[in-house]
Amino acid sequence: MSCEKAYITTPIYYVNDIAHIGHAYTTIIADTLARYSRMTGLDTFFLTGTDEHGQKIEEAAKARGKSPQEYADEISKKFKDLWDEFDISYDKFIRTTDENHMKGVQKAFLTMYNNGDIYKDTYKGHYCISCETFFPEIQLVDGEFCPECGKPTSVVEEESYFFKLSAYEDKLIEWYKDNPDCILPRSKRNEVIRFVEGGLQDLSITRTSFDWGVKLPKEINDPDHVMYVWLDALMNYVTALGYGTDEALMDYWPARIHLIGKDILRFHAIYWPAFLMSLGLPLPKHIGAHGWWTRDGEKMSKSKGNVVNPKEVADAYGLDNFRYFMLREVPFGGDGDFSQKALIDRINSDLGNDLGNLLNRLIGMSSKYFDGNVDSSEVEKYYKEELDEVHASLDKLPGLLHEMQIHRYLEELWRPLTVANKAIDKYQPWTLMKEGKETEAMALNGLIANILAKVSVMLDPVMPHTCPKIANALGFEITQESWEKLIAQKALLDTFTIQKTDPLFPRIEAPLLEEAKPEDTKAEQPATKKVQAPKEKSSAQSEGVALIGIDQFFQTSLKVGTVVEAQEVPKSKKLLLLQVDLGEEQPRQIVAGIKEWYSAEDMLGTQVCVVANLKPAKLMGYKSEGMLLAAKDEDGLCMIRPEKPKKPGTPIG
Ligand code: ME8
């Protein structure tokens, strides 16, 4: 019996450098989609790999005194090892130096040549080695620099074979228009349409000035030429399935989705479909282009020493937490900023408070009242409304994933957790027990358990190492069958006895990685390094709290302030806009997420404790120049204030 197929790909990464957070991001999105696809019963093939030819790699190898092959072997292995360590569920890791890949590329070249789409001419123009891209003079910055990466371009004049890209203009536009979802997010499709409507030039697809690339097919008999690295690289998506050699896997084609960063959209949304049209192959169903990661608001670069090393972040904060953060933090297609603070907030708040605590509450309640037994049989009778609300949210998830709105998928997936937490507060199992309403209390536990079970199934593709632990506590396993039962059929858990688990998301009180100093960043040093913890394990450590030195503590400037103006932020449920006197020339504007607990009136004239040396941030369009100290538990939030009035600006410490 044949079942629906889903072929999911990442870009193949250049082997000129080691993997950083951007590479990890694309790969983790693809992995999430592949895991989801398998869980929902699709016959899934997930491809990743490395892009190893071209002038950039040749030069990088030379600079290290290695042969290109030796160098490619070394870096390709680093990528593969990292993905293995990250438990990336790829089905194949392709390398463009694989023999079968190169044969497939030659077959493609010959096919395009034989059908008249390739001709020989001379190329004269500018080439950016870093981007492996030709640019016409008018696109250059100051007549010399690459419009993409800003590096100097070199002038190239050489004999070259050209692909008749211009002949595909109309067909490409027709494809974009007939398939509104072919490029996601849709806004990106409009950019591509505008670009193509502006006119396409034929594409130079061979080079003669270096030789680290795939040779032309022997039938063409032109040994001085090697193929343009992008033609070689794009073909990986079909050679991985055996195109041109053993075509056994070609029935996975066309790809369900090519995941890429926005930097390489043009190659995937224009060149690639044109090549496929020329080869008579179907076009991919979707190309998903995500945005760009920066760090603490700045572009990452080796010279700044601020490149985020994904392995270090995952080691310090937990792989699944890192995966959740990346997918939840940024709307797909938008740019994202990595900061330890944002990551810690997500872990403590979304994962710790909303999810981890809920499981703990359930374990606590069911152990206390029912010896750990949970029975779902009366859930529908007492809590149908809540259950319907939960199912309504879960029903939205496949559509959101289909549109690549992964952050909204996670946002929607958190609604059932809110339903659960609210239900506990509203129905109060302890009161139910006091009133002798045991069946209702048991049904309430059943509701919470089922919510946690359903959420853990749908969260599993994002957090595949944590969700099985939640499922284990709830007496089931996450499989295609449990997805079918709990999600597709909306059924409930069988009766089970809850298993206690260690806290899944220990609270993180302070950054676990230290920022690297610029002098540390010579050579290939990572930009972050672990905070040195004392050798002996202290109680703080065993609770997952990093220890810091007193000097690190004093890097935070804490001051007493007086709120001199307070108002609500329009359209925001959470934010107040405060002007806080810190004894400086002007009051500081601080946007505080405290409106659920304090009104503007409550705050006016009161004293607060302020973190005074935070980088300014923008919240709902308002600049915020500090942060208030507050404490929050299940009962809500309260401000931390000086015991007696103190002059504005008085340091705390
Ligand atoms: O372009 N933020 O390889 P590459 C987000 N070999 N994503 C980022 C990123 C950042 N700061 N930096 C890199 C190539 N990426 C070609 C691809 S495919 C046929 C050939 C991610 O090693 C993003 O997915 O330069 C981007 O598209 C990819 O890494 C580029 O990797």
XYZ file of C-alpha atoms and ligand atoms in Angstrom:
684
model
C 0.000 0.000 0.000
C 1.502 3.333 -0.918
C 1.051 6.191 1.506
C 1.397 9.929 1.032
C 4.994 11.010 0.762
C 6.714 14.035 2.255
C 10.200 15.063 1.205
C 11.729 17.765 3.413
C 15.112 19.405 2.851
C 17.514 21.879 4.429
C 20.041 23.853 2.400
C 23.309 22.005 2.073
C 25.774 24.037 4.087
C 29.064 25.364 2.798
C 32.038 23.677 4.355
C 33.978 26.908 4.696
C 33.114 27.308 8.354
C 31.612 25.521 11.331
C 27.878 25.501 12.039
C 26.329 28.428 13.867
C 22.888 29.240 15.181
C 21.532 30.099 11.711
C 22.408 26.659 10.355
C 20.971 25.048 13.470
C 17.766 27.052 13.073
C 17.062 25.844 9.526
C 17.954 22.287 10.428
C 15.797 22.292 13.561
C 12.785 23.641 11.677
C 13.213 20.930 9.049
C 13.644 18.296 11.749
C 10.468 19.471 13.460
C 8.505 19.238 10.213
C 9.937 15.800 9.471
C 9.057 14.503 12.940
C 5.550 15.922 12.685
C 5.125 14.451 9.248
C 6.193 10.974 10.429
C 4.007 11.161 13.520
C 0.976 11.924 11.381
C 1.664 8.890 9.221
C 3.321 10.333 6.117
C 6.103 8.438 4.414
C 8.797 11.016 5.103
C 12.263 11.549 3.687
C 14.407 14.235 5.295
C 17.581 15.390 3.580
C 20.449 17.532 4.761
C 24.122 17.701 3.839
C 27.065 19.820 2.793
C 27.953 21.947 -0.230
C 31.613 21.362 -0.921
C 32.644 22.769 -4.293
C 33.404 26.250 -5.537
C 35.954 28.977 -5.312
C 35.123 29.883 -1.728
C 35.916 26.372 -0.462
C 39.007 26.111 -2.642
C 40.328 29.348 -1.138
C 39.399 28.411 2.438
C 41.267 25.101 2.050
C 44.303 26.809 0.544
C 44.426 29.305 3.410
C 44.727 26.348 5.803
C 47.279 24.508 3.722
C 44.917 21.658 2.915
C 43.548 20.129 -0.253
C 39.918 21.073 -0.891
C 38.845 17.450 -0.438
C 40.722 17.079 2.827
C 39.254 20.303 4.104
C 35.730 19.433 2.939
C 35.948 16.016 4.632
C 36.906 17.657 7.897
C 34.200 20.313 7.993
C 31.480 18.114 6.530
C 32.120 15.669 9.352
C 31.733 18.478 11.879
C 28.296 19.313 10.487
C 27.266 15.669 10.481
C 28.563 15.113 14.008
C 26.691 18.149 15.256
C 23.417 17.031 13.685
C 23.944 13.562 15.157
C 24.569 15.052 18.549
C 21.428 17.150 18.113
C 19.562 13.956 17.196
C 18.462 15.450 13.891
C 16.306 12.794 12.274
C 17.663 13.080 8.717
C 17.286 10.129 6.376
C 20.244 11.055 4.214
C 23.254 13.334 4.582
C 24.401 14.242 1.085
C 27.790 15.639 0.141
C 28.285 17.291 -3.221
C 31.576 15.436 -3.534
C 29.648 12.120 -3.516
C 30.232 10.254 -6.775
C 26.527 9.691 -7.469
C 25.705 13.324 -6.892
C 28.338 14.412 -9.400
C 27.067 11.917 -11.971
C 23.531 13.217 -11.483
C 24.667 16.815 -11.973
C 26.417 15.842 -15.224
C 23.307 14.072 -16.422
C 21.247 17.194 -15.684
C 23.739 19.416 -17.530
C 23.650 17.167 -20.562
C 19.848 17.047 -20.561
C 19.577 20.827 -20.444
C 22.289 21.138 -23.101
C 20.580 18.643 -25.402
C 17.247 20.393 -25.150
C 18.814 23.693 -26.177
C 18.748 25.517 -22.827
C 22.550 25.822 -22.581
C 24.820 27.772 -24.928
C 28.439 28.933 -24.863
C 29.509 32.589 -24.750
C 31.816 34.871 -22.788
C 30.967 36.168 -19.358
C 32.155 39.570 -18.338
C 31.103 40.941 -15.012
C 31.596 40.973 -11.297
C 31.705 37.973 -9.018
C 31.420 37.787 -5.248
C 33.318 34.744 -4.038
C 31.783 34.883 -0.587
C 28.238 34.680 -1.999
C 29.312 32.639 -5.042
C 27.180 35.018 -7.108
C 27.552 37.086 -10.286
C 26.351 40.676 -10.103
C 25.795 43.164 -12.939
C 27.689 46.411 -12.450
C 24.566 48.449 -11.689
C 23.834 46.345 -8.620
C 27.248 46.913 -7.021
C 27.715 49.266 -4.117
C 30.157 52.067 -5.055
C 30.854 50.214 -8.311
C 32.833 47.541 -6.485
C 31.223 45.977 -3.406
C 28.801 43.060 -3.214
C 25.220 44.236 -2.629
C 24.563 41.157 -0.445
C 27.557 40.857 1.874
C 29.450 44.105 1.280
C 32.755 42.395 0.425
C 34.767 43.512 -2.645
C 33.856 41.673 -5.847
C 36.313 40.597 -8.526
C 36.028 41.265 -12.235
C 35.639 38.101 -14.229
C 36.002 37.766 -17.961
C 35.974 34.200 -19.128
C 34.407 31.772 -21.520
C 31.303 30.309 -19.993
C 28.267 28.189 -20.672
C 24.994 29.963 -20.071
C 21.592 28.693 -19.026
C 18.673 30.382 -20.826
C 17.046 31.675 -17.685
C 15.379 34.511 -19.595
C 13.334 31.942 -21.528
C 11.624 30.892 -18.304
C 10.393 34.288 -17.133
C 6.754 33.807 -18.139
C 6.552 30.215 -16.973
C 7.995 31.149 -13.596
C 5.514 33.972 -13.136
C 2.700 31.623 -14.079
C 3.917 29.141 -11.443
C 4.070 31.762 -8.689
C 0.615 33.061 -9.596
C -1.022 29.635 -9.886
C 0.484 28.462 -6.593
C -0.027 31.141 -3.981
C 1.719 29.018 -1.321
C 4.721 27.999 -3.395
C 6.867 30.483 -1.469
C 6.213 30.961 2.226
C 5.673 33.354 3.869
C 3.530 34.731 1.072
C 5.034 38.207 1.364
C 8.293 36.729 0.098
C 6.547 35.370 -2.987
C 5.538 38.911 -3.920
C 9.176 40.023 -3.690
C 10.194 37.222 -6.036
C 7.425 38.047 -8.519
C 8.538 41.683 -8.606
C 12.133 40.607 -9.177
C 11.262 38.272 -12.066
C 8.912 40.811 -13.614
C 11.886 43.177 -13.668
C 13.474 40.824 -16.248
C 15.875 37.876 -15.986
C 19.276 37.583 -17.588
C 20.728 34.294 -18.738
C 22.851 32.655 -16.087
C 26.523 31.801 -16.381
C 26.772 28.191 -15.194
C 30.406 27.225 -15.699
C 33.768 28.641 -14.652
C 37.276 28.192 -16.042
C 39.432 30.158 -13.598
C 39.584 27.421 -10.929
C 38.862 23.733 -10.936
C 37.303 22.654 -7.613
C 33.949 21.664 -9.065
C 32.037 19.089 -11.079
C 33.463 18.650 -14.572
C 31.207 18.957 -17.606
C 29.835 15.667 -19.000
C 32.396 13.966 -21.212
C 29.944 14.135 -24.134
C 30.464 17.918 -24.193
C 34.211 17.515 -24.228
C 35.255 20.799 -22.660
C 37.600 19.861 -19.819
C 38.541 23.442 -18.863
C 35.111 24.111 -17.407
C 33.714 23.222 -14.017
C 30.120 23.775 -13.075
C 28.890 26.816 -11.249
C 28.553 25.832 -7.612
C 24.871 26.788 -7.375
C 23.879 24.527 -10.274
C 25.853 21.739 -8.613
C 24.365 22.482 -5.179
C 20.704 22.859 -6.131
C 20.783 19.548 -7.951
C 21.431 17.827 -4.595
C 17.709 17.831 -3.925
C 17.152 15.313 -6.712
C 20.497 13.517 -6.848
C 19.898 12.532 -3.207
C 16.902 10.586 -4.480
C 19.038 8.963 -7.151
C 18.421 11.282 -10.111
C 20.788 10.320 -12.917
C 21.984 7.113 -11.262
C 19.693 4.765 -9.358
C 16.314 6.483 -9.380
C 14.630 4.219 -6.831
C 13.758 7.057 -4.453
C 12.588 9.516 -7.095
C 8.965 8.890 -6.122
C 9.594 11.171 -3.121
C 9.938 13.997 -5.624
C 8.613 16.740 -5.732
C 9.739 18.080 -2.379
C 6.993 18.994 0.039
C 9.180 21.822 1.273
C 12.681 23.198 0.807
C 13.605 25.061 3.973
C 16.066 27.864 3.441
C 17.155 31.218 4.823
C 15.969 34.331 3.029
C 19.529 34.939 1.797
C 19.224 32.131 -0.721
C 15.629 32.597 -1.810
C 16.513 33.821 -5.295
C 18.479 30.668 -6.063
C 15.648 28.443 -4.854
C 12.665 30.369 -6.131
C 14.030 31.383 -9.542
C 17.012 29.306 -10.709
C 15.878 26.008 -9.203
C 12.348 25.904 -10.674
C 13.768 27.028 -14.031
C 16.317 24.182 -13.984
C 13.561 21.737 -13.064
C 11.333 22.986 -15.885
C 14.207 22.495 -18.279
C 14.692 18.946 -16.980
C 10.981 18.199 -17.234
C 10.715 17.490 -13.507
C 7.824 18.650 -11.281
C 8.391 21.731 -9.131
C 8.613 21.685 -5.318
C 5.342 22.263 -3.489
C 6.749 24.859 -1.124
C 9.876 26.866 -0.492
C 9.933 28.171 3.067
C 12.280 31.112 3.629
C 13.034 32.081 7.188
C 14.594 35.271 8.490
C 17.977 36.140 9.829
C 19.346 35.710 13.351
C 21.297 38.439 15.032
C 22.843 38.425 18.475
C 21.897 41.012 21.072
C 20.689 43.130 18.180
C 23.899 42.893 16.136
C 24.833 41.004 12.995
C 26.941 37.964 13.890
C 30.448 37.813 12.555
C 33.682 36.122 13.478
C 35.561 39.394 13.670
C 33.107 40.711 16.275
C 33.419 37.404 18.110
C 29.654 37.277 18.599
C 28.750 34.201 16.581
C 26.376 32.031 18.600
C 27.643 28.485 18.831
C 24.531 26.265 18.882
C 26.253 23.390 20.632
C 27.296 25.541 23.548
C 23.834 26.978 23.907
C 22.230 23.534 23.739
C 24.750 22.094 26.207
C 24.159 24.898 28.673
C 20.401 25.332 28.383
C 19.204 21.979 27.068
C 18.693 21.014 23.452
C 14.899 20.904 23.575
C 14.707 24.245 25.387
C 16.894 25.762 22.686
C 14.702 24.231 19.966
C 11.561 25.576 21.610
C 13.088 29.017 22.019
C 14.138 29.335 18.402
C 10.829 28.196 17.005
C 8.668 30.187 19.446
C 10.663 33.385 19.574
C 10.437 34.543 15.955
C 7.628 34.515 13.432
C 8.771 32.341 10.539
C 10.151 34.647 7.864
C 10.948 37.434 10.316
C 14.379 38.180 11.726
C 15.208 36.977 15.218
C 17.548 38.102 17.916
C 19.399 35.704 20.171
C 19.972 36.812 23.710
C 20.402 34.706 26.790
C 17.802 36.805 28.545
C 15.142 36.019 25.953
C 16.049 32.335 26.103
C 15.916 32.272 29.907
C 12.556 34.052 29.887
C 11.096 31.452 27.555
C 12.440 28.593 29.646
C 11.312 29.978 32.985
C 8.003 31.319 31.851
C 6.537 29.213 29.013
C 8.231 25.949 29.832
C 8.713 26.141 33.595
C 5.631 28.042 34.737
C 3.058 27.033 32.167
C 4.046 23.474 31.313
C 6.380 22.061 33.988
C 4.397 23.429 36.919
C 1.172 22.089 35.506
C 2.622 18.603 35.429
C 3.894 19.064 38.994
C 0.499 20.281 40.130
C -1.137 17.245 38.573
C 1.376 14.886 40.145
C 0.834 16.590 43.501
C -2.965 16.545 43.347
C -3.347 13.011 42.094
C -0.815 11.641 44.591
C -2.437 13.486 47.485
C -6.042 12.625 46.752
C -6.047 9.471 44.657
C -2.782 7.562 45.230
C -1.610 8.723 41.835
C -4.538 7.225 39.899
C -6.068 9.217 37.086
C -9.367 8.246 35.511
C -10.712 10.163 32.510
C -14.161 8.594 32.340
C -16.062 11.544 33.820
C -14.090 14.325 32.160
C -16.639 14.893 29.384
C -19.485 15.003 31.876
C -18.006 17.714 34.117
C -15.573 19.602 31.909
C -16.933 19.404 28.368
C -16.608 23.131 27.809
C -12.907 23.086 28.685
C -12.330 20.009 26.592
C -14.060 21.584 23.597
C -11.904 24.663 23.972
C -8.790 22.493 24.022
C -9.842 20.565 20.910
C -10.688 23.796 19.102
C -7.092 24.963 19.642
C -5.607 21.626 18.631
C -7.710 21.636 15.447
C -5.986 24.821 14.323
C -2.489 23.383 14.574
C -2.125 21.470 11.275
C -3.216 24.531 9.283
C -0.713 26.739 11.087
C 2.089 24.317 10.409
C 1.059 23.996 6.791
C 1.431 27.772 6.457
C 4.785 27.534 8.279
C 3.484 29.682 11.136
C 5.417 27.671 13.665
C 5.498 30.389 16.306
C 1.693 30.609 16.099
C 1.492 26.835 16.269
C 3.304 26.992 19.591
C 1.290 29.956 20.773
C -1.947 28.102 20.000
C -0.575 24.956 21.639
C -0.144 26.923 24.859
C -3.858 27.794 25.032
C -4.826 24.356 26.351
C -2.245 24.849 29.116
C -3.935 28.103 30.056
C -7.292 26.306 30.046
C -5.803 23.718 32.418
C -4.205 26.202 34.794
C -7.387 28.275 34.882
C -9.528 25.206 35.524
C -7.469 24.344 38.598
C -7.808 27.877 39.920
C -11.520 28.019 39.155
C -12.673 24.606 40.392
C -10.076 24.180 43.146
C -9.641 20.438 43.634
C -8.880 20.974 47.331
C -12.309 22.623 47.764
C -13.989 19.875 45.741
C -12.374 17.289 48.014
C -13.430 19.187 51.138
C -16.991 19.264 49.856
C -16.898 15.521 49.220
C -17.055 15.918 45.434
C -14.443 13.281 44.734
C -15.729 12.323 41.292
C -15.496 15.915 40.151
C -11.994 16.255 41.569
C -10.926 13.071 39.788
C -12.496 14.339 36.545
C -10.585 17.586 36.976
C -7.338 15.640 37.296
C -8.391 13.684 34.220
C -8.922 16.932 32.330
C -5.472 18.219 33.272
C -3.832 14.900 32.410
C -5.480 14.787 29.003
C -4.527 18.350 28.246
C -0.927 17.584 29.158
C -1.021 14.405 27.089
C -2.421 16.096 23.999
C -0.050 19.025 24.303
C 2.932 16.717 24.734
C 1.998 14.809 21.553
C 1.775 17.981 19.490
C 4.868 19.460 21.128
C 6.906 16.324 20.561
C 8.183 17.302 17.087
C 9.615 20.481 18.654
C 10.807 18.935 21.936
C 11.379 15.281 21.078
C 13.454 14.467 24.157
C 11.271 16.140 26.775
C 7.770 15.201 25.638
C 8.339 11.455 25.993
C 9.122 12.143 29.663
C 5.775 13.893 30.081
C 4.055 11.033 28.268
C 5.851 8.533 30.473
C 4.570 10.298 33.601
C 1.092 10.025 32.101
C 1.388 6.336 31.307
C 1.556 6.417 27.520
C 4.063 6.632 24.678
C 4.159 9.177 21.879
C 3.684 7.274 18.644
C 1.649 7.537 15.497
C -1.030 5.477 17.300
C -1.252 7.817 20.285
C -1.398 10.791 17.902
C -4.235 9.041 16.073
C -6.112 8.395 19.309
C -5.543 11.587 21.312
C -5.414 14.097 18.487
C -7.081 12.771 15.337
C -9.903 10.967 17.160
C -9.982 13.386 20.109
C -10.182 10.387 22.467
C -9.033 10.438 26.098
C -6.352 8.588 28.025
C -7.041 5.213 29.568
C -6.929 5.005 33.364
C -3.340 5.118 34.594
C -1.162 5.685 37.640
C 0.953 8.789 37.437
C 4.737 8.464 37.623
C 6.670 11.109 39.499
C 9.334 12.863 37.413
C 12.221 15.146 38.185
C 11.425 18.796 37.436
C 11.634 19.130 33.662
C 12.569 22.798 33.548
C 14.621 23.839 36.591
C 14.457 27.580 36.942
C 17.413 29.453 35.508
C 18.356 32.457 37.579
C 21.253 33.905 35.617
C 22.903 33.527 32.210
C 24.732 30.217 31.955
C 27.150 31.371 29.279
C 29.559 34.199 29.602
C 29.939 36.638 26.754
C 33.353 36.286 25.099
C 35.676 39.232 25.230
C 36.888 40.385 21.808
C 40.475 39.270 22.535
C 39.210 35.729 23.099
C 37.937 35.494 19.598
C 41.054 35.001 17.557
C 41.021 31.999 15.267
C 37.906 29.850 15.566
C 37.082 30.528 19.185
C 33.408 30.269 20.050
C 31.851 33.540 21.179
C 30.401 32.190 24.342
C 32.012 30.255 27.074
C 30.799 28.495 30.139
C 30.800 30.303 33.432
C 33.433 28.627 35.560
C 31.590 26.884 38.348
C 33.397 25.751 41.500
C 34.634 22.172 41.348
C 32.485 20.913 44.191
C 28.811 20.629 43.515
C 26.924 23.056 45.724
C 23.225 23.042 46.552
C 22.697 25.956 44.192
C 24.178 23.939 41.347
C 22.127 20.894 42.042
C 19.035 23.060 41.623
C 20.192 24.110 38.164
C 21.373 27.573 39.290
C 24.653 28.874 37.904
C 27.027 30.383 40.446
C 28.507 33.785 39.729
C 31.263 35.832 41.287
C 30.538 39.022 43.221
C 32.091 41.083 40.414
C 29.594 39.586 37.990
C 26.773 40.544 40.298
C 28.060 44.115 40.423
C 27.916 44.318 36.647
C 24.189 44.794 37.137
C 23.345 48.307 38.208
C 20.363 48.221 40.559
C 18.837 51.491 41.759
C 15.885 52.791 43.695
C 13.486 54.844 41.576
C 10.262 56.775 42.068
C 7.427 56.426 39.576
C 6.574 59.965 38.551
C 4.169 59.193 35.708
C 2.202 56.063 34.889
C -0.199 55.205 32.122
C -1.491 52.197 30.239
C 0.061 51.138 26.941
C -2.816 51.365 24.450
C -4.068 47.969 23.195
C -1.853 46.033 25.576
C -3.296 43.746 28.233
C -0.017 43.469 30.074
C 1.986 46.647 29.800
C 2.186 49.887 31.736
C 4.244 52.840 30.558
C 6.113 54.386 33.460
C 8.406 57.380 33.884
C 10.767 56.557 36.719
C 12.951 59.100 38.465
C 16.409 57.575 39.025
C 18.019 60.801 40.170
C 19.166 61.470 36.594
C 18.508 64.549 34.489
C 15.354 63.075 32.987
C 13.085 60.319 34.288
C 13.616 56.975 32.543
C 10.841 55.500 30.461
C 10.199 51.899 31.474
C 7.636 49.581 29.926
C 6.617 47.052 32.570
C 4.531 43.900 32.105
C 2.652 44.324 35.373
C -0.797 45.549 34.352
C -2.474 42.311 35.362
C -1.495 43.051 38.965
C -1.027 46.820 39.221
C -2.984 49.696 37.702
C -1.280 52.903 36.583
C -2.779 54.584 39.667
C -1.345 51.914 41.996
C 2.129 52.605 40.651
C 2.103 56.392 40.615
C 4.254 57.905 43.359
C 5.569 54.551 44.587
C 9.184 53.477 44.822
C 10.572 50.599 42.813
C 13.863 48.775 42.313
C 15.227 49.154 38.810
C 17.834 47.324 36.743
C 19.395 50.497 35.397
C 22.012 49.285 32.921
C 19.966 47.158 30.561
C 20.266 47.802 26.843
C 17.168 49.767 25.806
C 14.486 47.610 24.183
C 11.275 48.394 22.319
C 7.971 46.989 23.519
C 4.810 47.667 21.514
C 6.675 50.538 19.891
C 7.754 52.164 23.195
C 11.359 52.430 24.204
C 12.054 50.864 27.578
C 15.207 51.850 29.456
C 15.221 49.549 32.437
C 13.444 46.782 34.237
C 11.577 46.657 37.537
C 12.287 43.966 40.091
C 9.284 41.884 41.024
C 8.515 38.447 42.407
C 5.938 36.134 40.906
C 4.426 32.868 42.043
C 1.069 31.101 41.590
C -0.617 33.852 43.597
C 0.529 36.564 41.265
C 3.191 39.212 41.102
C 4.387 41.780 43.630
C 6.910 44.562 43.277
C 10.172 44.526 45.228
C 10.446 47.898 46.987
C 12.778 49.536 49.536
C 11.519 49.097 53.081
C 11.846 52.842 53.763
C 11.723 55.685 51.219
C 15.121 56.277 49.620
C 16.378 59.051 47.363
C 15.789 58.282 43.656
C 18.994 56.824 42.215
C 20.196 55.224 45.467
C 22.255 52.192 44.442
C 21.171 48.767 45.641
C 23.759 46.150 46.419
O 24.107 29.251 1.275
N 20.375 33.469 10.431
O 25.232 27.650 2.487
P 25.546 28.410 3.851
C 19.560 32.533 9.944
N 25.609 26.256 0.337
N 19.959 31.552 9.113
C 21.222 31.533 8.741
C 22.150 32.494 9.199
C 21.672 33.502 10.106
N 22.451 34.440 10.641
N 23.323 32.219 8.633
C 23.141 31.106 7.876
C 24.633 28.171 1.375
N 21.880 30.683 7.941
C 24.602 27.215 0.212
C 23.231 26.575 0.145
S 21.449 24.932 -0.964
C 21.265 24.190 -2.415
C 23.023 25.663 -1.004
C 21.292 29.478 7.309
O 26.458 27.526 4.606
C 20.199 29.803 6.328
O 19.368 28.689 6.144
O 25.959 29.801 3.605
C 20.950 29.997 5.073
O 20.117 29.862 3.970
C 21.972 28.888 5.182
O 22.307 28.862 6.561
C 23.176 29.227 4.328
O 24.164 28.346 4.604
